[in-house]
Amino acid sequence: MDTNPPSPSVLMATTDETLLDDFLRLAAAASVTPHVENTLTNLRRQWHRGSLVVIGRDLAEPLALLQPAHRPGVVVVGSAADGDDLYRSAFDIGADLVCRLPADEPLLAGQLADALDGGTRTAVTLAFVGGCGGAGSTTLAAAVALLGNRWGFRTMLIDGDPLGGGIELALGIERDPGDRWPKLLNASGRVSAAALRSALPSVDGLTVLSWDRSDVTVLPPDTMGSVIGAAQRSTDLVVLDLPRRADPAVEEGFVRATATLLVVPCDVRSVAAAKRFSGPLRSVAGDVRVVARASRPGLSPTDVATHLSLPLATKLGLDPKIPPAMDAGRLTPHPRSPLTRAATNFLTLFTPTHPT
């Protein structure tokens, strides 16, 4: 039997009660339960345990004199009144970061959230947006998320359009328990990724963030950025369904995306609308590609991409079974359907290896 206690994810070492109170407050906000030591001997004993070690200014200098072995994940914490000795001690210890409270509280809170999430990670993030109204970007976003989840990727589907129909309606989970966007309006800074995933509804393991039926129609950009950041740290794949409008929160989604997929029906009016939108989109999104959705009669996918001066990601064929399935809350594309083929192309292109 293993009699050793489990390693704490976060170790805090200080004899300063004021500093400890501040730290415990930040830890509670991040849903972290730290292990606390108040002696140099116990700090040295715990030195290599856990993912994050936070050392108060009172123990930093005596620890530096002992020349501890270098390890990652060490933060020295002091106050605005501390002088250069705080930085010298941190350098001698080999600390990654120095935080002066209260000014650096957001920085320390981010370190705590990373420790809870098991380190820093950045998921592949695909943003889908229609080049015109009714382009089918929501359907495609949902299909990509469903397929990614089926392939074994930890996936989160985020509906960023408060004026849309609600992506959870297509999945049949609108009555399932869990938080929606209005519950997260006060989120800012670094959101705990684990807490976010556990609070949201899911369908067959796919985590979904959508809207309730309230009157909330605006998201603060800080909230959007914090939530996407938490999703990226806790998943392999984040799928964003974003609206076709200029909005600081929406722009936050495009900025954070690995790639943005502009869904455009292959007809003249749709391409003309997408042309007007593509300029502002490219000013905020780093990698914009076209998904050419078949129309009857229609232009060729190549002509659509050429007219928009954007690379063609894939073409999307027509599937008459999809609209009624969306309305019934049973979006489960057939493995050989045009929708599944397009989703497969995206996952193969942007996630070339399956999760381990």
Short mmCIF file of C-alpha atoms in Angstrom, two decimals, residues 5-206:
data_model
loop_
_atom_site.label_atom_id
_atom_site.label_comp_id
_atom_site.label_asym_id
_atom_site.label_seq_id
_atom_site.Cartn_x
_atom_site.Cartn_y
_atom_site.Cartn_z
CA PRO A 5 -0.13 11.48 0.81
CA PRO A 6 -1.15 12.76 -2.61
CA SER A 7 0.80 15.72 -3.94
CA PRO A 8 -0.99 19.05 -3.53
CA SER A 9 -1.59 20.93 -6.76
CA VAL A 10 -0.66 24.20 -5.02
CA LEU A 11 1.66 24.77 -2.06
CA MET A 12 1.67 28.10 -0.20
CA ALA A 13 4.45 28.87 2.28
CA THR A 14 4.41 31.97 4.48
CA THR A 15 4.22 33.13 8.10
CA ASP A 16 2.62 36.44 7.09
CA GLU A 17 -1.07 36.24 8.04
CA THR A 18 -2.08 39.18 5.84
CA LEU A 19 -0.36 37.69 2.81
CA LEU A 20 -1.91 34.30 3.54
CA ASP A 21 -5.41 35.78 3.81
CA ASP A 22 -5.02 37.49 0.43
CA PHE A 23 -3.72 34.30 -1.15
CA LEU A 24 -6.50 32.10 0.28
CA ARG A 25 -9.10 34.54 -1.03
CA LEU A 26 -7.67 34.26 -4.56
CA ALA A 27 -7.39 30.48 -4.24
CA ALA A 28 -11.04 30.18 -3.20
CA ALA A 29 -12.11 32.28 -6.19
CA ALA A 30 -10.19 29.91 -8.46
CA SER A 31 -11.69 26.80 -6.78
CA VAL A 32 -8.22 25.78 -5.56
CA THR A 33 -7.58 24.22 -2.15
CA PRO A 34 -3.88 24.83 -1.40
CA HIS A 35 -1.61 23.07 1.07
CA VAL A 36 -0.21 25.68 3.47
CA GLU A 37 3.15 25.53 5.29
CA ASN A 38 4.63 28.12 7.65
CA THR A 39 8.15 26.77 8.24
CA LEU A 40 11.21 26.64 6.04
CA THR A 41 11.78 22.99 6.94
CA ASN A 42 8.36 21.90 5.72
CA LEU A 43 8.68 24.06 2.60
CA ARG A 44 11.91 22.27 1.69
CA ARG A 45 10.28 18.90 2.36
CA GLN A 46 7.42 19.75 -0.01
CA TRP A 47 9.60 21.53 -2.58
CA HIS A 48 9.18 19.06 -5.44
CA ARG A 49 5.52 18.27 -4.81
CA GLY A 50 2.64 19.90 -6.66
CA SER A 51 2.46 21.97 -9.83
CA LEU A 52 2.71 25.42 -8.21
CA VAL A 53 4.70 26.68 -5.21
CA VAL A 54 3.84 30.16 -3.89
CA ILE A 55 6.38 31.60 -1.43
CA GLY A 56 5.73 34.62 0.74
CA ARG A 57 8.32 37.39 0.98
CA ASP A 58 9.11 36.35 4.58
CA LEU A 59 10.40 32.91 3.55
CA ALA A 60 11.85 33.84 0.15
CA GLU A 61 15.17 35.25 1.40
CA PRO A 62 16.00 32.44 3.88
CA LEU A 63 15.09 29.86 1.25
CA ALA A 64 17.36 31.57 -1.29
CA LEU A 65 20.30 31.25 1.13
CA LEU A 66 19.80 27.46 1.07
CA GLN A 67 20.06 27.38 -2.75
CA PRO A 68 17.17 25.00 -3.47
CA ALA A 69 17.18 22.82 -6.56
CA HIS A 70 15.62 24.52 -9.56
CA ARG A 71 12.04 23.52 -10.37
CA PRO A 72 9.32 25.09 -12.55
CA GLY A 73 6.16 26.64 -11.18
CA VAL A 74 7.58 28.84 -8.40
CA VAL A 75 6.05 32.24 -7.60
CA VAL A 76 7.30 34.72 -5.00
CA VAL A 77 4.62 36.98 -3.53
CA GLY A 78 5.07 40.28 -1.73
CA SER A 79 3.50 43.70 -1.50
CA ALA A 80 3.97 47.05 -3.20
CA ALA A 81 6.10 48.16 -0.24
CA ASP A 82 8.75 45.49 -0.81
CA GLY A 83 12.01 46.64 -2.33
CA ASP A 84 14.49 45.10 -4.73
CA ASP A 85 15.35 42.37 -2.21
CA LEU A 86 12.14 40.63 -3.25
CA TYR A 87 13.41 40.29 -6.84
CA ARG A 88 16.90 39.24 -5.75
CA SER A 89 15.48 36.45 -3.61
CA ALA A 90 13.20 35.34 -6.45
CA PHE A 91 16.17 35.26 -8.84
CA ASP A 92 18.26 33.20 -6.41
CA ILE A 93 15.42 30.73 -5.91
CA GLY A 94 14.86 30.45 -9.66
CA ALA A 95 11.25 31.65 -9.44
CA ASP A 96 9.24 32.04 -12.63
CA LEU A 97 7.30 35.05 -11.42
CA VAL A 98 7.15 37.80 -8.79
CA CYS A 99 3.71 39.13 -7.80
CA ARG A 100 3.19 42.31 -5.75
CA LEU A 101 -0.25 42.37 -4.17
CA PRO A 102 -2.77 43.81 -4.66
CA ALA A 103 -1.67 45.10 -8.09
CA ASP A 104 -0.70 41.67 -9.41
CA GLU A 105 -3.72 39.75 -8.13
CA PRO A 106 -4.97 38.94 -11.67
CA LEU A 107 -1.53 37.54 -12.52
CA LEU A 108 -1.50 35.29 -9.46
CA ALA A 109 -5.09 34.24 -10.10
CA GLY A 110 -4.03 33.11 -13.58
CA GLN A 111 -1.26 30.97 -12.10
CA LEU A 112 -3.78 29.35 -9.75
CA ALA A 113 -6.19 28.60 -12.59
CA ASP A 114 -3.41 27.04 -14.66
CA ALA A 115 -2.42 24.84 -11.71
CA LEU A 116 -6.00 23.63 -11.33
CA ASP A 117 -6.27 22.93 -15.06
CA GLY A 118 -3.10 20.85 -15.00
CA GLY A 119 -0.91 23.30 -16.86
CA THR A 120 -1.21 25.54 -19.88
CA ARG A 121 -2.74 24.20 -23.07
CA THR A 122 -4.26 25.78 -26.15
CA ALA A 123 -6.94 23.84 -28.00
CA VAL A 124 -7.49 24.01 -31.73
CA THR A 125 -10.20 26.67 -32.05
CA LEU A 126 -12.39 26.86 -35.14
CA ALA A 127 -14.76 29.81 -35.62
CA PHE A 128 -17.69 29.46 -38.02
CA VAL A 129 -19.59 32.45 -39.40
CA GLY A 130 -22.03 32.92 -42.27
CA GLY A 131 -21.14 35.15 -45.17
CA CYS A 132 -24.85 36.03 -45.35
CA GLY A 133 -28.00 35.29 -43.42
CA GLY A 134 -29.03 31.62 -43.45
CA ALA A 135 -25.68 30.39 -44.80
CA GLY A 136 -25.66 27.29 -42.58
CA SER A 137 -22.69 28.12 -40.36
CA THR A 138 -24.49 27.04 -37.17
CA THR A 139 -25.30 23.65 -38.66
CA LEU A 140 -21.72 23.14 -39.78
CA ALA A 141 -20.29 24.26 -36.43
CA ALA A 142 -22.51 21.79 -34.59
CA ALA A 143 -21.57 18.98 -36.98
CA VAL A 144 -17.84 19.62 -36.53
CA ALA A 145 -18.23 19.62 -32.74
CA LEU A 146 -20.28 16.42 -32.77
CA LEU A 147 -17.78 14.65 -35.01
CA GLY A 148 -14.79 15.89 -33.02
CA ASN A 149 -16.39 14.58 -29.85
CA ARG A 150 -17.10 11.25 -31.58
CA TRP A 151 -13.46 11.01 -32.63
CA GLY A 152 -12.40 11.27 -28.99
CA PHE A 153 -11.38 14.93 -28.79
CA ARG A 154 -12.43 16.76 -25.65
CA THR A 155 -14.67 19.28 -27.38
CA MET A 156 -16.60 22.40 -26.38
CA LEU A 157 -19.19 24.01 -28.65
CA ILE A 158 -19.76 27.71 -27.92
CA ASP A 159 -22.74 29.62 -29.32
CA GLY A 160 -21.61 33.25 -29.54
CA ASP A 161 -24.79 34.62 -31.15
CA PRO A 162 -27.34 35.91 -28.60
CA LEU A 163 -29.78 36.74 -31.40
CA GLY A 164 -29.61 33.33 -33.05
CA GLY A 165 -31.97 30.44 -32.49
CA GLY A 166 -29.74 28.79 -29.89
CA ILE A 167 -27.46 25.98 -30.96
CA GLU A 168 -28.66 23.75 -28.12
CA LEU A 169 -32.09 23.59 -29.78
CA ALA A 170 -30.52 21.70 -32.68
CA LEU A 171 -29.01 19.26 -30.19
CA GLY A 172 -32.17 18.80 -28.14
CA ILE A 173 -30.64 19.91 -24.82
CA GLU A 174 -32.46 23.23 -24.28
CA ARG A 175 -34.13 21.87 -21.14
CA ASP A 176 -31.05 20.18 -19.70
CA PRO A 177 -29.60 21.60 -16.47
CA GLY A 178 -26.44 23.69 -16.57
CA ASP A 179 -25.26 27.26 -16.97
CA ARG A 180 -25.87 29.43 -20.02
CA TRP A 181 -24.18 32.68 -21.07
CA PRO A 182 -26.23 34.99 -18.79
CA LYS A 183 -24.86 33.15 -15.73
CA LEU A 184 -21.32 33.96 -16.87
CA LEU A 185 -21.71 37.70 -17.47
CA ASN A 186 -19.48 38.60 -14.54
CA ALA A 187 -16.65 36.35 -15.69
CA SER A 188 -13.39 38.19 -16.27
CA GLY A 189 -9.70 37.58 -15.81
CA ARG A 190 -8.78 33.90 -15.76
CA VAL A 191 -11.80 31.57 -15.50
CA SER A 192 -11.24 28.10 -14.06
CA ALA A 193 -11.42 25.70 -16.98
CA ALA A 194 -12.44 22.73 -14.85
CA ALA A 195 -15.21 24.71 -13.17
CA LEU A 196 -16.51 25.92 -16.54
CA ARG A 197 -16.72 22.43 -18.02
CA SER A 198 -18.49 21.05 -14.97
CA ALA A 199 -21.08 23.85 -14.97
CA LEU A 200 -22.22 23.49 -18.60
CA PRO A 201 -24.72 21.07 -20.13
CA SER A 202 -23.44 18.34 -22.41
CA VAL A 203 -24.67 15.84 -24.95
CA ASP A 204 -22.85 12.49 -25.13
CA GLY A 205 -19.73 14.13 -23.67
CA LEU A 206 -19.85 17.24 -25.88
#
